[in-house]
mmCIF file of C-alpha atoms in Angstrom:
data_model
loop_
_atom_site.group_PDB
_atom_site.id
_atom_site.type_symbol
_atom_site.label_atom_id
_atom_site.label_comp_id
_atom_site.label_asym_id
_atom_site.label_seq_id
_atom_site.Cartn_x
_atom_site.Cartn_y
_atom_site.Cartn_z
ATOM 1 C CA MET A 404 -28.266 -31.443 67.875
ATOM 2 C CA ALA A 405 -28.290 -31.271 64.101
ATOM 3 C CA VAL A 406 -25.747 -33.363 62.364
ATOM 4 C CA SER A 407 -24.345 -31.980 59.119
ATOM 5 C CA GLY A 408 -24.456 -34.563 56.407
ATOM 6 C CA VAL A 409 -22.505 -34.932 53.220
ATOM 7 C CA VAL A 410 -24.054 -33.051 50.336
ATOM 8 C CA GLY A 411 -25.016 -35.510 47.652
ATOM 9 C CA PRO A 412 -24.371 -35.113 43.932
ATOM 10 C CA ALA A 413 -27.972 -34.078 43.369
ATOM 11 C CA ALA A 414 -27.604 -31.113 45.738
ATOM 12 C CA ARG A 415 -24.457 -29.736 44.134
ATOM 13 C CA PRO A 416 -24.849 -26.778 41.779
ATOM 14 C CA ARG A 417 -24.531 -27.578 38.116
ATOM 15 C CA LEU A 418 -21.746 -25.651 36.406
ATOM 16 C CA GLY A 419 -22.454 -26.738 32.877
ATOM 17 C CA ALA A 420 -24.908 -25.245 30.422
ATOM 18 C CA THR A 421 -28.537 -26.092 31.115
ATOM 19 C CA SER A 422 -29.387 -26.104 27.416
ATOM 20 C CA PRO A 423 -27.432 -26.604 24.188
ATOM 21 C CA ARG A 424 -25.690 -23.440 22.995
ATOM 22 C CA TYR A 425 -26.081 -23.664 19.260
ATOM 23 C CA GLY A 426 -24.754 -20.144 18.754
ATOM 24 C CA GLU A 427 -21.388 -21.083 20.227
ATOM 25 C CA LYS A 428 -21.228 -24.167 18.033
ATOM 26 C CA VAL A 429 -21.921 -22.068 14.937
ATOM 27 C CA ILE A 430 -19.200 -19.561 15.907
ATOM 28 C CA TYR A 431 -16.780 -22.408 16.616
ATOM 29 C CA GLY A 432 -17.541 -23.924 13.218
ATOM 30 C CA LEU A 433 -17.020 -20.588 11.433
ATOM 31 C CA LEU A 434 -13.681 -19.992 13.160
ATOM 32 C CA ALA A 435 -12.530 -23.505 12.351
ATOM 33 C CA ALA A 436 -13.597 -23.017 8.726
ATOM 34 C CA CYS A 437 -11.554 -19.793 8.546
ATOM 35 C CA ALA A 438 -8.491 -21.615 9.870
ATOM 36 C CA VAL A 439 -8.937 -24.468 7.399
ATOM 37 C CA LEU A 440 -9.525 -22.010 4.538
ATOM 38 C CA SER A 441 -6.234 -20.240 5.247
ATOM 39 C CA ILE A 442 -4.375 -23.572 5.212
ATOM 40 C CA VAL A 443 -6.093 -24.685 2.002
ATOM 41 C CA THR A 444 -5.351 -21.339 0.326
ATOM 42 C CA THR A 445 -1.674 -21.491 1.258
ATOM 43 C CA THR A 446 -1.455 -25.083 0.039
ATOM 44 C CA ALA A 447 -3.134 -24.158 -3.246
ATOM 45 C CA ILE A 448 -0.674 -21.296 -3.780
ATOM 46 C CA VAL A 449 2.284 -23.578 -3.161
ATOM 47 C CA VAL A 450 0.948 -26.276 -5.510
ATOM 48 C CA SER A 451 0.177 -23.730 -8.253
ATOM 49 C CA LEU A 452 3.784 -22.531 -8.074
ATOM 50 C CA ILE A 453 5.487 -25.907 -7.720
ATOM 51 C CA VAL A 454 3.915 -27.711 -10.690
ATOM 52 C CA PRO A 455 5.040 -25.245 -13.427
ATOM 53 C CA SER A 456 8.360 -24.736 -11.623
ATOM 54 C CA VAL A 457 9.108 -28.467 -11.730
ATOM 55 C CA GLN A 458 8.366 -28.421 -15.460
ATOM 56 C CA PHE A 459 10.673 -25.404 -15.824
ATOM 57 C CA PHE A 460 13.546 -27.164 -14.077
ATOM 58 C CA GLY A 461 13.027 -30.065 -16.428
ATOM 59 C CA GLU A 462 14.182 -27.769 -19.240
ATOM 60 C CA VAL A 463 16.598 -25.467 -17.357
ATOM 61 C CA SER A 464 19.089 -26.804 -14.828
ATOM 62 C CA PRO A 465 18.656 -25.539 -11.239
ATOM 63 C CA GLY A 466 22.352 -24.652 -11.132
ATOM 64 C CA GLU A 467 22.079 -22.365 -14.150
ATOM 65 C CA PHE A 468 18.940 -20.753 -12.712
ATOM 66 C CA LEU A 469 20.167 -20.195 -9.149
ATOM 67 C CA PHE A 470 23.806 -19.325 -9.809
ATOM 68 C CA GLY A 471 23.837 -17.880 -13.316
ATOM 69 C CA THR A 472 24.691 -14.188 -13.725
ATOM 70 C CA ASP A 473 23.091 -13.531 -17.105
ATOM 71 C CA TRP A 474 19.329 -12.908 -17.027
ATOM 72 C CA GLY A 475 17.513 -12.682 -20.355
ATOM 73 C CA PRO A 476 14.657 -15.206 -20.595
ATOM 74 C CA THR A 477 12.896 -13.155 -23.277
ATOM 75 C CA PHE A 478 15.995 -12.796 -25.479
ATOM 76 C CA THR A 479 17.350 -15.075 -28.204
ATOM 77 C CA PRO A 480 19.241 -17.085 -27.112
ATOM 78 C CA ALA A 481 17.531 -17.083 -23.717
ATOM 79 C CA THR A 482 19.548 -17.037 -20.499
ATOM 80 C CA PHE A 483 18.108 -17.926 -17.116
ATOM 81 C CA GLY A 484 20.622 -16.843 -14.458
ATOM 82 C CA VAL A 485 18.363 -15.346 -11.788
ATOM 83 C CA LEU A 486 21.086 -13.737 -9.650
ATOM 84 C CA PRO A 487 20.830 -10.255 -11.250
ATOM 85 C CA ILE A 488 17.169 -9.822 -10.299
ATOM 86 C CA VAL A 489 17.740 -11.379 -6.864
ATOM 87 C CA VAL A 490 20.533 -8.855 -6.243
ATOM 88 C CA GLY A 491 18.279 -6.109 -7.606
ATOM 89 C CA THR A 492 15.567 -7.097 -5.147
ATOM 90 C CA PHE A 493 18.031 -7.055 -2.248
ATOM 91 C CA SER A 494 19.443 -3.723 -3.438
ATOM 92 C CA VAL A 495 16.163 -1.839 -3.405
ATOM 93 C CA THR A 496 15.215 -3.527 -0.112
ATOM 94 C CA LEU A 497 18.550 -2.512 1.436
ATOM 95 C CA TRP A 498 18.087 1.179 0.640
ATOM 96 C CA ALA A 499 14.482 1.012 1.814
ATOM 97 C CA MET A 500 15.470 -0.419 5.203
ATOM 98 C CA ILE A 501 18.362 2.027 5.646
ATOM 99 C CA PHE A 502 15.783 4.798 5.282
ATOM 100 C CA ALA A 503 12.846 3.219 7.137
ATOM 101 C CA ILE A 504 14.419 1.620 10.230
ATOM 102 C CA PRO A 505 15.843 4.786 11.865
ATOM 103 C CA ILE A 506 12.747 6.853 11.079
ATOM 104 C CA GLY A 507 10.326 4.123 12.112
ATOM 105 C CA ILE A 508 12.046 3.294 15.412
ATOM 106 C CA GLY A 509 12.634 6.977 16.147
ATOM 107 C CA SER A 510 8.943 7.676 15.589
ATOM 108 C CA ALA A 511 8.020 4.760 17.852
ATOM 109 C CA ILE A 512 10.291 6.003 20.661
ATOM 110 C CA TYR A 513 8.860 9.508 20.380
ATOM 111 C CA LEU A 514 5.241 8.320 20.416
ATOM 112 C CA SER A 515 5.843 5.881 23.261
ATOM 113 C CA GLU A 516 8.112 7.868 25.584
ATOM 114 C CA TYR A 517 7.961 11.566 24.719
ATOM 115 C CA ALA A 518 4.626 12.445 23.120
ATOM 116 C CA GLY A 519 1.657 13.355 25.276
ATOM 117 C CA ARG A 520 -1.584 11.430 25.092
ATOM 118 C CA ARG A 521 -3.272 14.000 22.854
ATOM 119 C CA THR A 522 -0.258 14.220 20.556
ATOM 120 C CA ARG A 523 -0.064 10.418 20.322
ATOM 121 C CA LYS A 524 -3.751 10.134 19.419
ATOM 122 C CA THR A 525 -3.264 12.697 16.664
ATOM 123 C CA VAL A 526 0.113 11.738 15.206
ATOM 124 C CA LYS A 527 -0.161 7.940 15.176
ATOM 125 C CA PRO A 528 -3.318 7.730 13.003
ATOM 126 C CA ILE A 529 -1.804 10.253 10.577
ATOM 127 C CA LEU A 530 1.370 8.166 10.397
ATOM 128 C CA GLU A 531 -0.617 4.999 9.796
ATOM 129 C CA LEU A 532 -2.474 6.661 6.922
ATOM 130 C CA LEU A 533 0.689 6.244 4.853
ATOM 131 C CA ALA A 534 0.044 2.509 4.844
ATOM 132 C CA GLY A 535 -3.220 3.120 2.993
ATOM 133 C CA VAL A 536 -1.736 5.167 0.150
ATOM 134 C CA PRO A 537 -1.739 3.179 -3.145
ATOM 135 C CA THR A 538 1.724 1.970 -4.046
ATOM 136 C CA ILE A 539 1.437 3.391 -7.547
ATOM 137 C CA ALA A 540 1.141 6.836 -5.953
ATOM 138 C CA PHE A 541 4.424 6.206 -4.130
ATOM 139 C CA GLY A 542 5.928 5.124 -7.452
ATOM 140 C CA PHE A 543 5.015 8.344 -9.251
ATOM 141 C CA PHE A 544 6.122 10.344 -6.198
ATOM 142 C CA ALA A 545 9.518 8.673 -6.470
ATOM 143 C CA LEU A 546 9.689 9.297 -10.219
ATOM 144 C CA LYS A 547 8.592 12.943 -10.137
ATOM 145 C CA PHE A 548 10.020 14.130 -6.807
ATOM 146 C CA ILE A 549 12.700 11.818 -5.404
ATOM 147 C CA THR A 550 14.472 11.138 -8.704
ATOM 148 C CA PRO A 551 14.947 14.840 -9.573
ATOM 149 C CA ARG A 552 16.414 15.440 -6.093
ATOM 150 C CA ILE A 553 18.870 12.580 -6.646
ATOM 151 C CA GLN A 554 19.735 13.992 -10.060
ATOM 152 C CA ASP A 555 20.666 17.294 -8.420
ATOM 153 C CA ILE A 556 23.169 15.724 -6.012
ATOM 154 C CA TRP A 557 24.436 12.748 -8.059
ATOM 155 C CA PRO A 558 28.144 13.346 -8.882
ATOM 156 C CA GLY A 559 27.726 12.041 -12.421
ATOM 157 C CA HIS A 560 25.332 14.888 -13.071
ATOM 158 C CA PHE A 561 28.142 17.402 -12.578
ATOM 159 C CA LEU A 562 30.726 15.352 -14.473
ATOM 160 C CA GLY A 563 28.716 15.209 -17.657
ATOM 161 C CA GLY A 564 27.639 11.615 -17.130
ATOM 162 C CA PRO A 565 24.445 10.082 -18.496
ATOM 163 C CA PRO A 566 21.197 11.429 -17.019
ATOM 164 C CA LEU A 567 19.792 9.402 -14.146
ATOM 165 C CA ILE A 568 16.191 8.385 -14.808
ATOM 166 C CA PHE A 569 15.699 5.146 -12.873
ATOM 167 C CA SER A 570 17.660 4.119 -9.792
ATOM 168 C CA ALA A 571 17.504 1.634 -6.944
ATOM 169 C CA LEU A 572 17.843 4.516 -4.495
ATOM 170 C CA ALA A 573 14.704 6.279 -5.720
ATOM 171 C CA GLY A 574 12.692 3.073 -5.500
ATOM 172 C CA GLY A 575 14.218 2.211 -2.134
ATOM 173 C CA LEU A 576 13.411 5.601 -0.609
ATOM 174 C CA ALA A 577 9.805 5.384 -1.801
ATOM 175 C CA ILE A 578 9.433 1.849 -0.428
ATOM 176 C CA GLY A 579 11.060 2.980 2.821
ATOM 177 C CA LEU A 580 8.514 5.770 3.121
ATOM 178 C CA MET A 581 5.753 3.234 2.549
ATOM 179 C CA ILE A 582 6.935 0.806 5.259
ATOM 180 C CA VAL A 583 7.719 3.414 7.939
ATOM 181 C CA PRO A 584 4.179 3.035 9.396
ATOM 182 C CA ILE A 585 4.681 -0.740 9.743
ATOM 183 C CA ILE A 586 7.849 -0.349 11.810
ATOM 184 C CA ALA A 587 6.613 2.670 13.773
ATOM 185 C CA SER A 588 3.176 1.291 14.651
ATOM 186 C CA ILE A 589 4.228 -2.219 15.692
ATOM 187 C CA SER A 590 7.315 -0.970 17.553
ATOM 188 C CA GLU A 591 5.265 1.640 19.391
ATOM 189 C CA ASP A 592 2.746 -1.001 20.432
ATOM 190 C CA ALA A 593 5.597 -3.182 21.719
ATOM 191 C CA MET A 594 7.127 -0.292 23.692
ATOM 192 C CA SER A 595 3.778 0.741 25.155
ATOM 193 C CA ALA A 596 3.292 -2.849 26.378
ATOM 194 C CA VAL A 597 6.448 -2.662 28.528
ATOM 195 C CA PRO A 598 5.358 -2.559 32.192
ATOM 196 C CA SER A 599 5.433 0.916 33.698
ATOM 197 C CA GLY A 600 7.263 -0.500 36.718
ATOM 198 C CA LEU A 601 10.431 -0.819 34.656
ATOM 199 C CA ARG A 602 10.267 2.854 33.744
ATOM 200 C CA GLU A 603 9.500 3.922 37.307
ATOM 201 C CA GLY A 604 12.374 1.846 38.663
ATOM 202 C CA ALA A 605 14.790 3.430 36.206
ATOM 203 C CA TYR A 606 13.576 6.936 37.029
ATOM 204 C CA ALA A 607 13.941 6.149 40.730
ATOM 205 C CA LEU A 608 17.607 5.347 40.112
ATOM 206 C CA GLY A 609 18.111 8.740 38.487
ATOM 207 C CA ALA A 610 17.979 7.736 34.826
ATOM 208 C CA THR A 611 17.053 10.355 32.265
ATOM 209 C CA LYS A 612 14.176 9.940 29.832
ATOM 210 C CA ALA A 613 16.626 9.204 27.001
ATOM 211 C CA LYS A 614 18.343 6.462 29.004
ATOM 212 C CA VAL A 615 15.004 4.965 30.020
ATOM 213 C CA ALA A 616 13.874 4.899 26.397
ATOM 214 C CA THR A 617 17.102 3.430 24.964
ATOM 215 C CA ARG A 618 18.390 1.232 27.796
ATOM 216 C CA VAL A 619 15.197 0.020 29.463
ATOM 217 C CA VAL A 620 12.173 0.241 27.159
ATOM 218 C CA PHE A 621 13.939 -0.516 23.871
ATOM 219 C CA PRO A 622 15.628 -3.760 25.079
ATOM 220 C CA ALA A 623 12.417 -4.870 26.783
ATOM 221 C CA ALA A 624 10.433 -4.390 23.560
ATOM 222 C CA LEU A 625 13.134 -5.815 21.297
ATOM 223 C CA SER A 626 11.136 -8.851 20.206
ATOM 224 C CA GLY A 627 8.300 -6.696 18.878
ATOM 225 C CA ILE A 628 10.727 -4.294 17.223
ATOM 226 C CA VAL A 629 12.541 -7.164 15.474
ATOM 227 C CA ALA A 630 9.200 -8.572 14.316
ATOM 228 C CA SER A 631 8.216 -5.183 12.857
ATOM 229 C CA ILE A 632 11.499 -4.941 10.942
ATOM 230 C CA ILE A 633 11.214 -8.464 9.507
ATOM 231 C CA LEU A 634 7.606 -7.784 8.515
ATOM 232 C CA ALA A 635 8.692 -4.553 6.816
ATOM 233 C CA ILE A 636 11.452 -6.395 4.940
ATOM 234 C CA SER A 637 8.952 -8.966 3.694
ATOM 235 C CA ARG A 638 6.683 -6.134 2.553
ATOM 236 C CA ALA A 639 9.559 -4.404 0.771
ATOM 237 C CA VAL A 640 10.694 -7.592 -0.985
ATOM 238 C CA GLY A 641 7.209 -8.166 -2.361
ATOM 239 C CA GLU A 642 6.608 -4.619 -3.634
ATOM 240 C CA THR A 643 6.022 -4.345 -7.384
ATOM 241 C CA MET A 644 4.697 -1.012 -8.651
ATOM 242 C CA ILE A 645 7.156 1.282 -6.877
ATOM 243 C CA VAL A 646 10.133 -0.724 -8.110
ATOM 244 C CA LEU A 647 8.750 -0.956 -11.623
ATOM 245 C CA ILE A 648 8.100 2.790 -11.911
ATOM 246 C CA ALA A 649 11.077 4.243 -10.030
ATOM 247 C CA ALA A 650 13.875 1.640 -10.153
ATOM 248 C CA GLY A 651 13.569 0.617 -13.781
ATOM 249 C CA ASN A 652 13.568 -2.774 -15.430
ATOM 250 C CA THR A 653 17.215 -3.465 -16.230
ATOM 251 C CA PRO A 654 18.740 -6.622 -14.659
ATOM 252 C CA ASN A 655 22.002 -5.186 -13.365
ATOM 253 C CA MET A 656 23.770 -7.273 -10.718
ATOM 254 C CA THR A 657 24.899 -4.324 -8.609
ATOM 255 C CA LEU A 658 24.182 -2.709 -5.251
ATOM 256 C CA SER A 659 24.920 0.772 -6.613
ATOM 257 C CA PRO A 660 22.124 3.134 -5.537
ATOM 258 C CA VAL A 661 22.219 5.113 -8.795
ATOM 259 C CA LYS A 662 21.909 2.170 -11.172
ATOM 260 C CA SER A 663 18.697 0.918 -12.719
ATOM 261 C CA ILE A 664 17.783 -2.569 -11.504
ATOM 262 C CA GLN A 665 15.134 -5.179 -12.126
ATOM 263 C CA ALA A 666 13.495 -6.751 -9.097
ATOM 264 C CA MET A 667 11.891 -10.176 -9.080
ATOM 265 C CA THR A 668 8.429 -8.690 -8.668
ATOM 266 C CA ALA A 669 9.065 -6.263 -11.538
ATOM 267 C CA PHE A 670 9.957 -9.159 -13.845
ATOM 268 C CA ILE A 671 6.795 -11.021 -12.861
ATOM 269 C CA GLY A 672 4.669 -7.904 -13.313
ATOM 270 C CA THR A 673 6.011 -7.056 -16.761
ATOM 271 C CA THR A 674 6.133 -10.620 -18.101
ATOM 272 C CA ALA A 675 2.900 -12.164 -16.828
ATOM 273 C CA THR A 676 0.684 -10.001 -19.025
ATOM 274 C CA GLY A 677 -1.103 -12.673 -21.042
ATOM 275 C CA ASP A 678 0.995 -12.145 -24.171
ATOM 276 C CA ILE A 679 3.304 -15.100 -23.571
ATOM 277 C CA PRO A 680 2.266 -18.583 -24.816
ATOM 278 C CA THR A 681 0.947 -20.866 -22.102
ATOM 279 C CA GLY A 682 3.320 -23.743 -21.454
ATOM 280 C CA SER A 683 6.346 -22.040 -22.981
ATOM 281 C CA VAL A 684 9.645 -21.741 -21.130
ATOM 282 C CA ILE A 685 9.164 -18.026 -20.466
ATOM 283 C CA TYR A 686 5.699 -18.830 -19.065
ATOM 284 C CA LYS A 687 7.204 -21.356 -16.667
ATOM 285 C CA THR A 688 9.995 -18.915 -15.785
ATOM 286 C CA VAL A 689 7.438 -16.614 -14.171
ATOM 287 C CA PHE A 690 6.381 -19.407 -11.820
ATOM 288 C CA ALA A 691 9.976 -20.351 -11.030
ATOM 289 C CA VAL A 692 10.801 -16.764 -10.047
ATOM 290 C CA ALA A 693 7.585 -16.534 -8.015
ATOM 291 C CA LEU A 694 8.443 -19.778 -6.216
ATOM 292 C CA LEU A 695 11.916 -18.468 -5.372
ATOM 293 C CA LEU A 696 10.392 -15.240 -4.059
ATOM 294 C CA PHE A 697 7.922 -17.266 -1.993
ATOM 295 C CA VAL A 698 10.738 -19.317 -0.475
ATOM 296 C CA MET A 699 12.730 -16.171 0.337
ATOM 297 C CA THR A 700 9.717 -14.624 2.087
ATOM 298 C CA LEU A 701 9.030 -17.879 3.947
ATOM 299 C CA VAL A 702 12.621 -17.998 5.202
ATOM 300 C CA MET A 703 12.314 -14.413 6.463
ATOM 301 C CA ASN A 704 9.074 -15.229 8.277
ATOM 302 C CA VAL A 705 10.635 -18.288 9.922
ATOM 303 C CA LEU A 706 13.620 -16.164 10.903
ATOM 304 C CA SER A 707 11.234 -13.595 12.355
ATOM 305 C CA ILE A 708 9.537 -16.207 14.526
ATOM 306 C CA ARG A 709 12.883 -17.498 15.825
ATOM 307 C CA LEU A 710 14.152 -13.992 16.576
ATOM 308 C CA VAL A 711 10.933 -13.022 18.346
ATOM 309 C CA ARG A 712 11.175 -16.111 20.545
ATOM 310 C CA ARG A 713 14.869 -15.446 21.135
ATOM 311 C CA PHE A 714 14.382 -11.863 22.355
ATOM 312 C CA ARG A 715 10.955 -12.206 23.968
ATOM 313 C CA GLU A 716 10.679 -10.854 27.490
ATOM 314 C CA VAL A 717 8.043 -12.356 29.790
ATOM 315 C CA TYR A 718 6.716 -10.250 32.666
ATOM 316 C CA GLU A 719 4.507 -11.399 35.501
#
């Protein structure tokens, strides 16, 4: 009778690679280099902003800069209260989000829950093409099309008020049109990733398509939807050309939609032209405003991560 013995280590199959895989090592090295390059680039950006900003705050007090309400760094005497352009940035972003969020989420719900497969394959790429349109084209569209429409319905136009040329509303609507694809595309991807079992269970209980979309799919995809909105806000805050062309360049501390405003990016774009002396206060002001804008965007990104983790749904 044969007796089964214990299989020795030499008889066991080898699971490891029989020869060195240099290709994998090269790919690993390239991926690691890309990760390191992104960290180095971010660090270099931060350092390039911090050094001139520290020099700026050596000449201008942080309290005057952050809480002052009079912005005129190019005037004589110069004033450095940054609040007017911060409020201007929030103003144009506010009107952009009021326009973009309902349209973007509505488009995502339609593409995810109502549109057929053929319609979805046709409409979604067309919608995403808006993201590839140059921002200067959106700016001239706002100036030549949106602004005249606002002029027609603005009450001051009928009361003999001054003509409206630049406004936060025109810039906000153009920016909102630009960021609709961001909200719609990411939100639609998040809704499409919701397990079909949740939909089928709701339909089995007699829910209508509208209730399934708004009470089942939307809450389940909320983390992705919130992430798309925060990403769109960050994109709107950093927009330059649309604001510069359509919203004007006047630092008014107001949320009025029909007033000309100056955004932080517009100030940077119009001032950092190479005509200002290197090392001057106005030169350092550009870096201080850029650093503040960077911090604002960083805070929004951190908030986005926390909200995504807060509303994330995990399915097995």
